[in-house]
Short mmCIF file of the C-alpha atoms (twelve columns), coordinates in Angstrom:
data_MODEL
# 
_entry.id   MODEL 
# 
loop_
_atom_site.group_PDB 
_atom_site.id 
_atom_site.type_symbol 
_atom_site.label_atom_id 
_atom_site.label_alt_id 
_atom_site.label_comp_id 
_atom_site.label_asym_id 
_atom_site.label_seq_id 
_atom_site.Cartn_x 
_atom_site.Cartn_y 
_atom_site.Cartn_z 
_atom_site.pdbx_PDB_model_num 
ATOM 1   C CA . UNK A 1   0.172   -9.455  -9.209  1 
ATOM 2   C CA . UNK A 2   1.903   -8.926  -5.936  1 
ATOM 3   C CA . UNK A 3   1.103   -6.988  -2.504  1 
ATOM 4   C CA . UNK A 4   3.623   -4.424  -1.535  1 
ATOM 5   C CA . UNK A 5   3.449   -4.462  2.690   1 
ATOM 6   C CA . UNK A 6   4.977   -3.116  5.672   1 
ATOM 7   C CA . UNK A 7   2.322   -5.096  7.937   1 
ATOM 8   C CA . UNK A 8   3.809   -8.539  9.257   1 
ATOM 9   C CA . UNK A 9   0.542   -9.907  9.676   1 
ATOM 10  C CA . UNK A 10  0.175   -9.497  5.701   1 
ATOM 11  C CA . UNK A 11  3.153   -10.982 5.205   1 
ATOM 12  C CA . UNK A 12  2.508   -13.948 7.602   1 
ATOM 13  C CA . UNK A 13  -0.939  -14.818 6.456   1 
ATOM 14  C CA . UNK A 14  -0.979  -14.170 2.917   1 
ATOM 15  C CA . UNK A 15  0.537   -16.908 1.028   1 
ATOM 16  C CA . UNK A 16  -1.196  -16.966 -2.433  1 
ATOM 17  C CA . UNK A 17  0.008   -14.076 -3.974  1 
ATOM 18  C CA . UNK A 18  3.998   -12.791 -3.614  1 
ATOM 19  C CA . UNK A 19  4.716   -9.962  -0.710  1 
ATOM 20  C CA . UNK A 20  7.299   -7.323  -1.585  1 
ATOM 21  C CA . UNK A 21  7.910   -6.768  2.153   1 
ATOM 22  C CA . UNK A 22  9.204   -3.149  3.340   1 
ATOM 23  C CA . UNK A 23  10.936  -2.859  6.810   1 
ATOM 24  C CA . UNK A 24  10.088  0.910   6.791   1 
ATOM 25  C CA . UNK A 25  7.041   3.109   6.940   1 
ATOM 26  C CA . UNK A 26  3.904   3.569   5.003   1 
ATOM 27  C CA . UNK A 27  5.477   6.192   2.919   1 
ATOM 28  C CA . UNK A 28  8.359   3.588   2.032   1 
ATOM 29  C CA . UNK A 29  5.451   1.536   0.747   1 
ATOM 30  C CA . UNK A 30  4.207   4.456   -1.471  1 
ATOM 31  C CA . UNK A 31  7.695   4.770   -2.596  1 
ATOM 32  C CA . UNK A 32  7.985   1.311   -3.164  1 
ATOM 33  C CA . UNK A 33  4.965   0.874   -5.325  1 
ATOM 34  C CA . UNK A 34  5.750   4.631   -7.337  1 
ATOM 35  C CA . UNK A 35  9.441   2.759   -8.081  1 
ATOM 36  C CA . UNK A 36  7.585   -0.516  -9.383  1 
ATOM 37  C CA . UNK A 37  5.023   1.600   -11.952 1 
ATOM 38  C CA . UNK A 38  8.260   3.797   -13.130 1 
ATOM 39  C CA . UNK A 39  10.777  1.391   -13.455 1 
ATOM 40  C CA . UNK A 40  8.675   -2.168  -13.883 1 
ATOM 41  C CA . UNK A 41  5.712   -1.278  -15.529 1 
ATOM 42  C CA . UNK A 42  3.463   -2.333  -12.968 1 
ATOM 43  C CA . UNK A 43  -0.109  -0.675  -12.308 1 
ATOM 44  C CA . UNK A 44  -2.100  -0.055  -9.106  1 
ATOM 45  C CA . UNK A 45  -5.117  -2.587  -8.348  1 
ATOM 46  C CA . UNK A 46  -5.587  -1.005  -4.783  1 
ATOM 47  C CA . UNK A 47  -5.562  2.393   -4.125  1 
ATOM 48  C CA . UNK A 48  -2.854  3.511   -2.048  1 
ATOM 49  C CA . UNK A 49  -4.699  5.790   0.684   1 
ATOM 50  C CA . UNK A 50  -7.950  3.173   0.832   1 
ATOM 51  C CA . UNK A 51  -9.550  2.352   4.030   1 
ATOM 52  C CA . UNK A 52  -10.779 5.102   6.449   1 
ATOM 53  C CA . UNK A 53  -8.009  5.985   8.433   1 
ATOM 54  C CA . UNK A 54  -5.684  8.934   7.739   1 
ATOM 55  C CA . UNK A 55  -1.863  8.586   6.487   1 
ATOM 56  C CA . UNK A 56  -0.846  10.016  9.736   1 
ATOM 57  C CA . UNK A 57  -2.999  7.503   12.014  1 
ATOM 58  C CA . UNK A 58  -1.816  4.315   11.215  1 
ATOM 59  C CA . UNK A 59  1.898   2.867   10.627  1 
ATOM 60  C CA . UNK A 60  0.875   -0.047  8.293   1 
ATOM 61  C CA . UNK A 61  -0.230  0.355   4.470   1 
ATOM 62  C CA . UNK A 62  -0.526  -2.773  1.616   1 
ATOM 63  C CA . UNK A 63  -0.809  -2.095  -1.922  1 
ATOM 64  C CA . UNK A 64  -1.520  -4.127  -4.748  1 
ATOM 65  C CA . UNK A 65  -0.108  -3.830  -8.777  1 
ATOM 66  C CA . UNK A 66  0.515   -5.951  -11.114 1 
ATOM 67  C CA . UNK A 67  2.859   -5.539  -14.136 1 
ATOM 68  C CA . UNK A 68  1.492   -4.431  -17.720 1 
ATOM 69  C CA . UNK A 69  1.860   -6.541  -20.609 1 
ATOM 70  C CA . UNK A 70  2.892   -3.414  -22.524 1 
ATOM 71  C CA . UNK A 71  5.951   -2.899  -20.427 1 
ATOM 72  C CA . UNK A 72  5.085   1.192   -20.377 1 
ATOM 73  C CA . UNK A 73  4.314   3.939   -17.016 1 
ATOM 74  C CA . UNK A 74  0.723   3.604   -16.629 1 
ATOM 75  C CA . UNK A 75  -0.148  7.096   -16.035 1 
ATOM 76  C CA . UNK A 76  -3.099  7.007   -13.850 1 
ATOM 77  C CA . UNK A 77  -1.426  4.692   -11.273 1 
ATOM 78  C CA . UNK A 78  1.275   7.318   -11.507 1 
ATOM 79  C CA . UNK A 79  -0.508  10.090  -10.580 1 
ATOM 80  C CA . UNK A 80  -2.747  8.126   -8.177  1 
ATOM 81  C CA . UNK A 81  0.861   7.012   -6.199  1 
ATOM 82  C CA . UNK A 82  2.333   10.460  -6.297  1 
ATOM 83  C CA . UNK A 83  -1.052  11.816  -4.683  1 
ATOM 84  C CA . UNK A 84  -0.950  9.444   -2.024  1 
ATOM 85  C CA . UNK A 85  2.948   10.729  -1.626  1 
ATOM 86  C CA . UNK A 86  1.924   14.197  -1.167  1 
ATOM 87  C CA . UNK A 87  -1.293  13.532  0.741   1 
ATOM 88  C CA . UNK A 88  0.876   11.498  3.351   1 
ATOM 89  C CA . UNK A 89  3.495   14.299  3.458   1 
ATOM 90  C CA . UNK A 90  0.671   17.092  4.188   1 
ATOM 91  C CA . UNK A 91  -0.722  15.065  7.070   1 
ATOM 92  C CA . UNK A 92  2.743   14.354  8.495   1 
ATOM 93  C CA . UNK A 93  3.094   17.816  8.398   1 
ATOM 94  C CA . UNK A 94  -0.232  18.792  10.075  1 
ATOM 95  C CA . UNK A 95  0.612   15.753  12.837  1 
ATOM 96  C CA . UNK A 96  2.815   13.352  12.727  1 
ATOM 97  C CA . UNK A 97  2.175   9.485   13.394  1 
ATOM 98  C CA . UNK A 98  1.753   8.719   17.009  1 
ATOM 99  C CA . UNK A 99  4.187   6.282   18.505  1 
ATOM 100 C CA . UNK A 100 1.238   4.100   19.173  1 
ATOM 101 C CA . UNK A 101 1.800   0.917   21.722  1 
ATOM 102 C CA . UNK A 102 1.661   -2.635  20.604  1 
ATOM 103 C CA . UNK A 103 -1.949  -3.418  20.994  1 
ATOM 104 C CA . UNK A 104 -2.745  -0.277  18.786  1 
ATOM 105 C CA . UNK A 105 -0.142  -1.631  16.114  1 
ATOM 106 C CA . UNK A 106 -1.764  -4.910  16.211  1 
ATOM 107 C CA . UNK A 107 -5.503  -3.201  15.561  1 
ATOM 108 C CA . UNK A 108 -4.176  -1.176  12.757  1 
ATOM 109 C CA . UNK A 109 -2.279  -4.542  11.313  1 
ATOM 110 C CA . UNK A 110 -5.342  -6.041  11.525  1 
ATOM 111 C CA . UNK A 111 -7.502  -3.315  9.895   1 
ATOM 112 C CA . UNK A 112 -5.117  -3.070  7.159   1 
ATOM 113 C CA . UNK A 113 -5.249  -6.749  6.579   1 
ATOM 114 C CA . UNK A 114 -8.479  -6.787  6.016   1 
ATOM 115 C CA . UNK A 115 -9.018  -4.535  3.619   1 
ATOM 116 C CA . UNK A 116 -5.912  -6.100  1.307   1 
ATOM 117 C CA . UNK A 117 -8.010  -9.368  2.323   1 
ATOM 118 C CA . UNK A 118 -10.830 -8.243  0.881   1 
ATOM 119 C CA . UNK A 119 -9.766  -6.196  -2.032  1 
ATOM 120 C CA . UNK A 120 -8.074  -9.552  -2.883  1 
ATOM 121 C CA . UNK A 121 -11.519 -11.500 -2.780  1 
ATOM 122 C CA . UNK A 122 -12.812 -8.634  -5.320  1 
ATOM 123 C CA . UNK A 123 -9.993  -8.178  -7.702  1 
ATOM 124 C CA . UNK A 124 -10.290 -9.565  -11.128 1 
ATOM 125 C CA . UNK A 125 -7.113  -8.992  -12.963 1 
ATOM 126 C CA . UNK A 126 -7.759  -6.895  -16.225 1 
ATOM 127 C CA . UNK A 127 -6.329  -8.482  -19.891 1 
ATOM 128 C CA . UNK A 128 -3.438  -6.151  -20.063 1 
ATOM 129 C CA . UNK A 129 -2.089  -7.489  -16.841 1 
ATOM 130 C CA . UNK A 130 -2.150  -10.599 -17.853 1 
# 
């Protein structure tokens, strides 16, 4: 299992499980994880568009897989991924992401660690991940 993160404070305070760390935006992180289920094997435990607030509000996304025993593309965390690619793209399009000031960054960075905090509390990694 790993988290895939563009938010620093993920990165900073999370020291249990590995960080694949993006410099880039959230849709580098959907790319990210959509490269890991095609090319590693790896499955979603997170969805990639949870939490309330829209692709196009917030700079900051985590996502957590973990890699499949059988070593094949799990299909449903592919089409969950490219979804979330396309959803993102359609809100960029409709507005694109503010260029919000550093107290607004460090709200989002917190909302978004909370919700990989507590999808970590709940997640109980299935056999074929193991």
């Amino acid at each position: 299992m790993k988290i895939i993160t563009n938010n620093p404070l993920v990165a900073k305070e999370i020291d249990n499980i590995p960080i694949d760390f993006i410099e880039g935006s959230y849709r580098d992180v959907l790319l990210k994880a959509h490269r890991d289920i095609v090319e590693n094997s790896y499955a979603l435990l997170t969805h990639p568009l949870s939490g309330s607030i829209k692709p196009n509000e917030t700079v900051y996304k985590s996502i957590i897989v973990a890699p499949q025993k059988s070593h094949s593309v799990d299909m449903e965390s592919l089409v969950i991924v490219e979804k979330a690619i396309d959803v993102y793209d359609h809100f960029q399009e409709m507005r694109k992401t503010p260029d919000w000031n550093e107290r607004i960054l460090e709200d989002f960075a917190v909302v978004d660690f909370h919700i990989i905090q507590g999808a970590i509390s709940q997640i109980q990694v299935p056999p074929r991940y193991l």
